[in-house]
PDB file of C-alpha atoms in Angstrom:
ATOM      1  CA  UNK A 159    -211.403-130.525 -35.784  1.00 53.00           C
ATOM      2  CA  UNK A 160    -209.532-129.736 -32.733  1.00 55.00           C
ATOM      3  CA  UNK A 161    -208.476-126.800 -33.243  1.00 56.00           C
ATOM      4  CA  UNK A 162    -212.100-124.919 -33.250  1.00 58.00           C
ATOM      5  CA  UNK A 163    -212.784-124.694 -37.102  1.00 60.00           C
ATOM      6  CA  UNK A 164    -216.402-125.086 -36.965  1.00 64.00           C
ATOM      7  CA  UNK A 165    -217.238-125.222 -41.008  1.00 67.00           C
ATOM      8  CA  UNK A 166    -217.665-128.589 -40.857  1.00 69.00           C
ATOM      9  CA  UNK A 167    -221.212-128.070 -38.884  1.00 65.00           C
ATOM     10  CA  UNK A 168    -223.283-127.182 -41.380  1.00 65.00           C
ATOM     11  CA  UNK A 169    -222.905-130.549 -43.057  1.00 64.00           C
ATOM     12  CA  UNK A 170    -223.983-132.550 -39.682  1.00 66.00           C
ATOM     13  CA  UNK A 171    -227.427-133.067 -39.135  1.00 69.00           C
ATOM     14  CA  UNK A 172    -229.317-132.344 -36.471  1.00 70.00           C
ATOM     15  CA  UNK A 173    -231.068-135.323 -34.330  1.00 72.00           C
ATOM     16  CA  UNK A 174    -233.511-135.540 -31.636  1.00 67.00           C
ATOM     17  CA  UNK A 175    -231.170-136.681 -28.847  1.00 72.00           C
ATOM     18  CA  UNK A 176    -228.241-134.132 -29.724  1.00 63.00           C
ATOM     19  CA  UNK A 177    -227.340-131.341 -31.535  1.00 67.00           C
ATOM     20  CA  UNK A 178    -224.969-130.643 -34.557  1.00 60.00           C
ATOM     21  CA  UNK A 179    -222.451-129.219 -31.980  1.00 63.00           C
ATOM     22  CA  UNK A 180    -222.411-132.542 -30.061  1.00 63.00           C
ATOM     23  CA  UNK A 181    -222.504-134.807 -32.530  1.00 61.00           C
ATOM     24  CA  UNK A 182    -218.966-132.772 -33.601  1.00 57.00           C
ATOM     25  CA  UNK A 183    -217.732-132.598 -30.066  1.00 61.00           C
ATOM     26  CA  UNK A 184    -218.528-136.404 -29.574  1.00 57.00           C
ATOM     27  CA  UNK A 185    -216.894-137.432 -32.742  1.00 60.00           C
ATOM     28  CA  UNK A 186    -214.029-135.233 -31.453  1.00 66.00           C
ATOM     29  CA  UNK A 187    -213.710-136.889 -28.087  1.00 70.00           C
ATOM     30  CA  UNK A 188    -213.782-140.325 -29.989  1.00 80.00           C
ATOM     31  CA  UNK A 189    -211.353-139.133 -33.046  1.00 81.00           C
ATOM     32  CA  UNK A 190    -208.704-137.907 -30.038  1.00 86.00           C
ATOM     33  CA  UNK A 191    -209.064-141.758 -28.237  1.00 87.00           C
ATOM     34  CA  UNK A 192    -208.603-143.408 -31.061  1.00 91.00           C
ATOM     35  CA  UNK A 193    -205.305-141.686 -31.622  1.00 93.00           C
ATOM     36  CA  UNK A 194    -204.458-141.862 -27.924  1.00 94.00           C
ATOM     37  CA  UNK A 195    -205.232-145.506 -28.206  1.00 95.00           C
ATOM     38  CA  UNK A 196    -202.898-145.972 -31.198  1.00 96.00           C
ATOM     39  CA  UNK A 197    -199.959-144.695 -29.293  1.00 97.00           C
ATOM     40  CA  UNK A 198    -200.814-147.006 -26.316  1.00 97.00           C
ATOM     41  CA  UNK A 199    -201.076-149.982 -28.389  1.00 96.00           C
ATOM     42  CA  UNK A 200    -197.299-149.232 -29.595  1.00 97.00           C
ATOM     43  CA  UNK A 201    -196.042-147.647 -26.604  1.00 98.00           C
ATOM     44  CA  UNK A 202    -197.297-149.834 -23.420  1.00 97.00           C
ATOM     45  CA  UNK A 203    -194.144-149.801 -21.609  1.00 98.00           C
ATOM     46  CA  UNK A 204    -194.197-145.896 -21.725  1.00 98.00           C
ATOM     47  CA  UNK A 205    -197.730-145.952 -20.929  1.00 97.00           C
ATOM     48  CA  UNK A 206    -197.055-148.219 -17.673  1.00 97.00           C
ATOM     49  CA  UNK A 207    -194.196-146.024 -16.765  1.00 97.00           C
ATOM     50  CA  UNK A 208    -195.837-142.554 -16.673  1.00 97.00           C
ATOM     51  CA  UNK A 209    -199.369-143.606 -15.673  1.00 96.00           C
ATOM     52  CA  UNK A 210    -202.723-143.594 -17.586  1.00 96.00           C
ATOM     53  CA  UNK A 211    -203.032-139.419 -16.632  1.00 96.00           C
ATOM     54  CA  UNK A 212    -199.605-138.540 -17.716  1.00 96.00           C
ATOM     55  CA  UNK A 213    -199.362-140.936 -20.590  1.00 97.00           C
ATOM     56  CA  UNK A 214    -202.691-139.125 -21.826  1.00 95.00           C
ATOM     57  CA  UNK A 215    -201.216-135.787 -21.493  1.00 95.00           C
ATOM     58  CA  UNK A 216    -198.640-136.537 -23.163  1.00 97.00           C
ATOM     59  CA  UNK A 217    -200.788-137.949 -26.128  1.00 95.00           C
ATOM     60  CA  UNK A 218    -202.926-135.284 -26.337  1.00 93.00           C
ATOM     61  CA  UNK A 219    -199.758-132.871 -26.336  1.00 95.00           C
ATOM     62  CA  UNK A 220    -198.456-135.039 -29.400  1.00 96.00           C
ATOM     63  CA  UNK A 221    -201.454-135.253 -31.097  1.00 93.00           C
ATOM     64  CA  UNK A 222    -201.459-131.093 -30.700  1.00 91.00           C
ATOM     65  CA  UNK A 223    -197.717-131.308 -32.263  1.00 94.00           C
ATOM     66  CA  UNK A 224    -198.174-133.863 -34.983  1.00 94.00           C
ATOM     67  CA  UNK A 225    -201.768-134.419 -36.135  1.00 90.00           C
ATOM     68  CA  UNK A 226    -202.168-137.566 -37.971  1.00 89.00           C
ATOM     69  CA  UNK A 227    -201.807-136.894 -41.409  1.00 87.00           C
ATOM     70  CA  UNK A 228    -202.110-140.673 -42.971  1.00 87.00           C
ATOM     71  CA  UNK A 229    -205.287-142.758 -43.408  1.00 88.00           C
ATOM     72  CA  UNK A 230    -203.181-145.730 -41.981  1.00 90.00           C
ATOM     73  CA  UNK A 231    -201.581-145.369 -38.089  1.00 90.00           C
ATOM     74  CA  UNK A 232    -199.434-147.580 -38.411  1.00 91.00           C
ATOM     75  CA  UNK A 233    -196.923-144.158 -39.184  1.00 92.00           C
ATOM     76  CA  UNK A 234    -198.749-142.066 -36.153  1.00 94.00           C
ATOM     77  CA  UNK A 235    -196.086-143.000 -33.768  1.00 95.00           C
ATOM     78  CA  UNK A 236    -192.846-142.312 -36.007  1.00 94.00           C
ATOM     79  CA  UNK A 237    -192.863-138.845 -34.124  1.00 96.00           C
ATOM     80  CA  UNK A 238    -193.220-139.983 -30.212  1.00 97.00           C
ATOM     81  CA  UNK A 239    -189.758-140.780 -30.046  1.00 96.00           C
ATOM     82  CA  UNK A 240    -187.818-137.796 -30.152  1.00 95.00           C
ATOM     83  CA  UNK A 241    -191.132-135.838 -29.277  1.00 96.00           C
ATOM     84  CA  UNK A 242    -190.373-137.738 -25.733  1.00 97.00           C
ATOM     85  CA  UNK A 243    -187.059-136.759 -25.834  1.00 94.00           C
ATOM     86  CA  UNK A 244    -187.778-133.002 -26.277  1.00 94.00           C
ATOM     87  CA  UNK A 245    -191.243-132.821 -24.018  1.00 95.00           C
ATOM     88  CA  UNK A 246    -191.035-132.288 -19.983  1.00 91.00           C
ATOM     89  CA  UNK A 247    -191.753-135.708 -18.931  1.00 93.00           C
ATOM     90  CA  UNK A 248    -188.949-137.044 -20.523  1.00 90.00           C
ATOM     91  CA  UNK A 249    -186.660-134.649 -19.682  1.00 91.00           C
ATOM     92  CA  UNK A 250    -187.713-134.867 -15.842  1.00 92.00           C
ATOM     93  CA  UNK A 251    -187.375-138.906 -16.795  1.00 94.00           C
ATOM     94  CA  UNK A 252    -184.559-139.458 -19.136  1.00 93.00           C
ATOM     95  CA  UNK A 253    -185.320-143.012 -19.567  1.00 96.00           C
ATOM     96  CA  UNK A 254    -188.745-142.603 -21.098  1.00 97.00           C
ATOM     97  CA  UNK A 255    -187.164-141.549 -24.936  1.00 96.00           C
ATOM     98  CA  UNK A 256    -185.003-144.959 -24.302  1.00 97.00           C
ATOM     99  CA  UNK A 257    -187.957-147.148 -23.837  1.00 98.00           C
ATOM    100  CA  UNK A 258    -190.325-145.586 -26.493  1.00 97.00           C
ATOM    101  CA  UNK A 259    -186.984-145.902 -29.047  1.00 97.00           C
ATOM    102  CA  UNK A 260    -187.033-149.725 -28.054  1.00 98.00           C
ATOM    103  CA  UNK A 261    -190.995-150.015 -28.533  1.00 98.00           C
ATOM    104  CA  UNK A 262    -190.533-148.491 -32.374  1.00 97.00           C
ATOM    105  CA  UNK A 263    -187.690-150.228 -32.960  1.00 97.00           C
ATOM    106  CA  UNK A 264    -189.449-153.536 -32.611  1.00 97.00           C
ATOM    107  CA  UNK A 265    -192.747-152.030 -34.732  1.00 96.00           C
ATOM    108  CA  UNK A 266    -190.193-150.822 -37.386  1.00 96.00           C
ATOM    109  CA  UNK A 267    -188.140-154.703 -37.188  1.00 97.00           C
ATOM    110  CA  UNK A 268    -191.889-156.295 -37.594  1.00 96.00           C
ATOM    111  CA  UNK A 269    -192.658-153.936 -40.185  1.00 95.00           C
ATOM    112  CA  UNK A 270    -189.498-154.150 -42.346  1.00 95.00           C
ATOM    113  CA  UNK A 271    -189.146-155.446 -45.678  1.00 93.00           C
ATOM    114  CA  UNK A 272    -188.698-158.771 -46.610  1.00 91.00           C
ATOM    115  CA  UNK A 273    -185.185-159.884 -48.433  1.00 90.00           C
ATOM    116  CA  UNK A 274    -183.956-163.326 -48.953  1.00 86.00           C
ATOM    117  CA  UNK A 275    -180.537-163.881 -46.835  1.00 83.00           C
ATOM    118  CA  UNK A 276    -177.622-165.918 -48.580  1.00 82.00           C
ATOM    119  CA  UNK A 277    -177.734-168.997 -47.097  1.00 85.00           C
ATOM    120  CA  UNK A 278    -174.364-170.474 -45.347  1.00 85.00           C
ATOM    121  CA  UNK A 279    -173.678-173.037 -48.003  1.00 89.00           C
ATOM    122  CA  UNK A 280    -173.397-170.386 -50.783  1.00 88.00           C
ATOM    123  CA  UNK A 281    -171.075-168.503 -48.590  1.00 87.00           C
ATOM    124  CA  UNK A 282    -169.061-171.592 -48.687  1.00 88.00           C
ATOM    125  CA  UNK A 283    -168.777-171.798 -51.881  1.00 91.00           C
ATOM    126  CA  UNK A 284    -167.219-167.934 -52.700  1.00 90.00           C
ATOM    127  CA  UNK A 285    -164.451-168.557 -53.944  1.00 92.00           C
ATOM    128  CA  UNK A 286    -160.937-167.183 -51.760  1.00 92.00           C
ATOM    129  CA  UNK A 287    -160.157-164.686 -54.069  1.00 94.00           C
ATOM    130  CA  UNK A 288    -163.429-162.835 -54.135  1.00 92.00           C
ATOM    131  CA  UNK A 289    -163.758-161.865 -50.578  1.00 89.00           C
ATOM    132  CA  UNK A 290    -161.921-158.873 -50.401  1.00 90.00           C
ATOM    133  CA  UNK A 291    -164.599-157.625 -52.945  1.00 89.00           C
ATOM    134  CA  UNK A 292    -167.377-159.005 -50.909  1.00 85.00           C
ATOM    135  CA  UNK A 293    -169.878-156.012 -49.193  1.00 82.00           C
ATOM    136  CA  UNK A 294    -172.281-157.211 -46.571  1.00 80.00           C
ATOM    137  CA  UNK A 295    -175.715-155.759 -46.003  1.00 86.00           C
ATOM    138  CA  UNK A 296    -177.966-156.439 -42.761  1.00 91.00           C
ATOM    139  CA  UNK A 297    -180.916-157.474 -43.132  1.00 93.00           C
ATOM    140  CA  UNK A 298    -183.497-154.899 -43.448  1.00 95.00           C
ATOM    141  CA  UNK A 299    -185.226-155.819 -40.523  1.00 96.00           C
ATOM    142  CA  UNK A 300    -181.701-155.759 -38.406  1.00 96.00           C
ATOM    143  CA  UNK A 301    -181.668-152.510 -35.722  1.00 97.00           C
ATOM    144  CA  UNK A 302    -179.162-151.975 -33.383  1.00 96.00           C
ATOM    145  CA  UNK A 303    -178.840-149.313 -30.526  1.00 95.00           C
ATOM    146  CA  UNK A 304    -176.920-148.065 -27.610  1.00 96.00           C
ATOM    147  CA  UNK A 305    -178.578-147.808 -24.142  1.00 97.00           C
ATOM    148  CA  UNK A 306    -178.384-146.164 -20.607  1.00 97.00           C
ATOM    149  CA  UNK A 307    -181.314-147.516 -18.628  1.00 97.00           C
ATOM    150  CA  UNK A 308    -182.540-150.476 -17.803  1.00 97.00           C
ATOM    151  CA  UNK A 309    -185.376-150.387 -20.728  1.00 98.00           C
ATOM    152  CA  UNK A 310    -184.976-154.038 -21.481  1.00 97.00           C
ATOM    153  CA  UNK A 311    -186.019-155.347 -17.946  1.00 97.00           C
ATOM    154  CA  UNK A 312    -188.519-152.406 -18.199  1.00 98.00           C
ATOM    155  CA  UNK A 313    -190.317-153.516 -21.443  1.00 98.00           C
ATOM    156  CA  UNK A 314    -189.695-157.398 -20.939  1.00 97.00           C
ATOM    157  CA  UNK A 315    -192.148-157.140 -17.460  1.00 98.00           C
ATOM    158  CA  UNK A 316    -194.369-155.241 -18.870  1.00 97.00           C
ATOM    159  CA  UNK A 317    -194.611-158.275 -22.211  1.00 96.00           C
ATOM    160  CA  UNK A 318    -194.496-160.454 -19.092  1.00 96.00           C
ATOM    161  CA  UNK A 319    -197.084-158.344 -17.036  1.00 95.00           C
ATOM    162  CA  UNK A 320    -194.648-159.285 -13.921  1.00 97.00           C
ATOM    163  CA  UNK A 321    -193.685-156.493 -11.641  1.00 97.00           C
ATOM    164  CA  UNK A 322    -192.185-153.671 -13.066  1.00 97.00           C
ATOM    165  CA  UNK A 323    -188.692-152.404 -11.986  1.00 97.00           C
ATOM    166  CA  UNK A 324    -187.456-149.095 -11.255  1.00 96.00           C
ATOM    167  CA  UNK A 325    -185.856-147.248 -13.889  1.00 96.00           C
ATOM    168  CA  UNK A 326    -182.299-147.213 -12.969  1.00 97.00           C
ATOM    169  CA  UNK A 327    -178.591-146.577 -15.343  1.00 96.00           C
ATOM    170  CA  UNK A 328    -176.841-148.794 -15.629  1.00 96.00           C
ATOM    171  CA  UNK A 329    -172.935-149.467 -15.055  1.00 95.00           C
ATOM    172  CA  UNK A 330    -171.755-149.098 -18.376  1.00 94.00           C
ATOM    173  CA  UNK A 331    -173.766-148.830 -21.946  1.00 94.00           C
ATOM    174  CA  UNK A 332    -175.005-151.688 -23.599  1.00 96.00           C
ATOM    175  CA  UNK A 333    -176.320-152.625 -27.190  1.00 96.00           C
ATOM    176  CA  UNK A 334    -179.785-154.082 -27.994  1.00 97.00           C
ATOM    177  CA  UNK A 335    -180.062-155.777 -31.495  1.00 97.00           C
ATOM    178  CA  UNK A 336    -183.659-156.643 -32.961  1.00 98.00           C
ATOM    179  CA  UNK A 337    -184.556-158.436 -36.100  1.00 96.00           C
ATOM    180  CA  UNK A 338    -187.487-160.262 -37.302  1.00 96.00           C
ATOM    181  CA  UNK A 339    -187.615-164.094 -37.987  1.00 91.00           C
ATOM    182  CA  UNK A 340    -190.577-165.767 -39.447  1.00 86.00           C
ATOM    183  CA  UNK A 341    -192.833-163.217 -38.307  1.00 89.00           C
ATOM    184  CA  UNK A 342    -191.546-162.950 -34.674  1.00 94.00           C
ATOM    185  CA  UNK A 343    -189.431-160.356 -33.641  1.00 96.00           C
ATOM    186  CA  UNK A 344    -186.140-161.390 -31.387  1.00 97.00           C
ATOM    187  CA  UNK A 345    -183.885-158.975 -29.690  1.00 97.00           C
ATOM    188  CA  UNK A 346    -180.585-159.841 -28.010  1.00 97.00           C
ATOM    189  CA  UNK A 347    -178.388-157.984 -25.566  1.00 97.00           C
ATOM    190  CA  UNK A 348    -174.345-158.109 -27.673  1.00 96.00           C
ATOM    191  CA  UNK A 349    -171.389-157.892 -25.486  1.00 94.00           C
ATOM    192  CA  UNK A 350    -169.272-154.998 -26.563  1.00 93.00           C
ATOM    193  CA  UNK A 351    -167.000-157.291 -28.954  1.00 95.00           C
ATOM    194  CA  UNK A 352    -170.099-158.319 -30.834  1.00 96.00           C
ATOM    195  CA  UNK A 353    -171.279-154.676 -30.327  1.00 94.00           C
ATOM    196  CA  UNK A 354    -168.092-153.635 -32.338  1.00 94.00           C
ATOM    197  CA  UNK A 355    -168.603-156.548 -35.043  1.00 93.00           C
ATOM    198  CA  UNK A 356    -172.237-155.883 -35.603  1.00 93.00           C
ATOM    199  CA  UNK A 357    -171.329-152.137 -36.360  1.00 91.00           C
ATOM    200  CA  UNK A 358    -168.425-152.703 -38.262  1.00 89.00           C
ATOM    201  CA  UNK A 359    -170.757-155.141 -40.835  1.00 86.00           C
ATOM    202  CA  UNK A 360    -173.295-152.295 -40.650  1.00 87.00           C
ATOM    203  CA  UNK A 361    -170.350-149.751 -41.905  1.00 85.00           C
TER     204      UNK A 361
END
């Protein structure tokens, strides 16, 4: 469809008020919004950052890259991460990759599957002698990630729809952890002790 294979006219039908050809290009126009709007839905602090004629240039470059290839789109975006990364906008603004990896990593903590968590009063009652056997798994909804830019103060004004700061680095790295809780996803900024305990739970 957008890449000029023109089979598919002969099963359109002409009308009065357009042709086979524009009925295709029309669909076409409406197929490639759709997409674009997909990606804006799940990426509105990118979109914000590079502008409504960027931020559609760069859609329409990753829809050129990775055509949808699921009925659902909820998996359209899994892609615009390290497409970001790799595409000139976000190497002329090295921040953009950081804030679309935050955006999917709260999609992905919404979307993760569901597992009941041992309660704190069966912990209690392990017995001493078992511990050292003990492995602990994060929830599956639990994501954790270094950063270099100020994405959170980025993405929470944009939630907020308050003036949006700069992109800036900042001073030293920081961890974000997200998780979902009764259908609400929560995020919290760890100092770099709980940084180091989070990731040695994960290992």
């Amino acid at each position: 469809l957008f890449y000029g294979d023109t089979n598919i006219i002969r099963h359109i039908v002409n009308t009065h008020n357009a042709s086979d050809t524009q009925r295709l290009a029309t669909y076409r126009n409406a197929y490639f919004g759709r997409l674009a709007e997909a990606l804006a839905i799940d990426f509105p602090a990118v979109k914000t950052m590079l502008g409504v004629d960027k931020f559609s240039r760069l859609c329409h470059d990753y829809i050129d890259t990775y055509p949808s290839t699921q009925y659902s789109l909820r998996w359209f975006g899994s892609h615009f991460t390290d497409f970001i990364s790799q595409h000139f906008f976000g190497q002329k603004q090295n921040f953009l990759a950081e804030l679309a990896k935050l955006e999917s990593t709260f999609i992905n903590a919404f979307d993760a599957a569901d597992v009941i968590s041992l309660p704190a009063s069966r912990v209690a009652d392990i017995p001493i002698e078992s511990w050292p056997d003990i492995g602990i798994g994060l929830h599956p909804s639990v994501f954790y990630f270094d950063y270099h830019w100020n994405i959170v103060d980025i993405w929470r004004a944009v939630q907020e729809q308050d003036p949006v700061p700069q992109a800036a680095t900042l001073s030293k790295t920081s961890t974000c952890v997200i998780w979902r809780r009764a259908l609400r996803t929560r995020y919290r900024i760890l100092d770099e002790f709980e940084a180091a305990a989070l990731h040695a739970a994960a290992q």
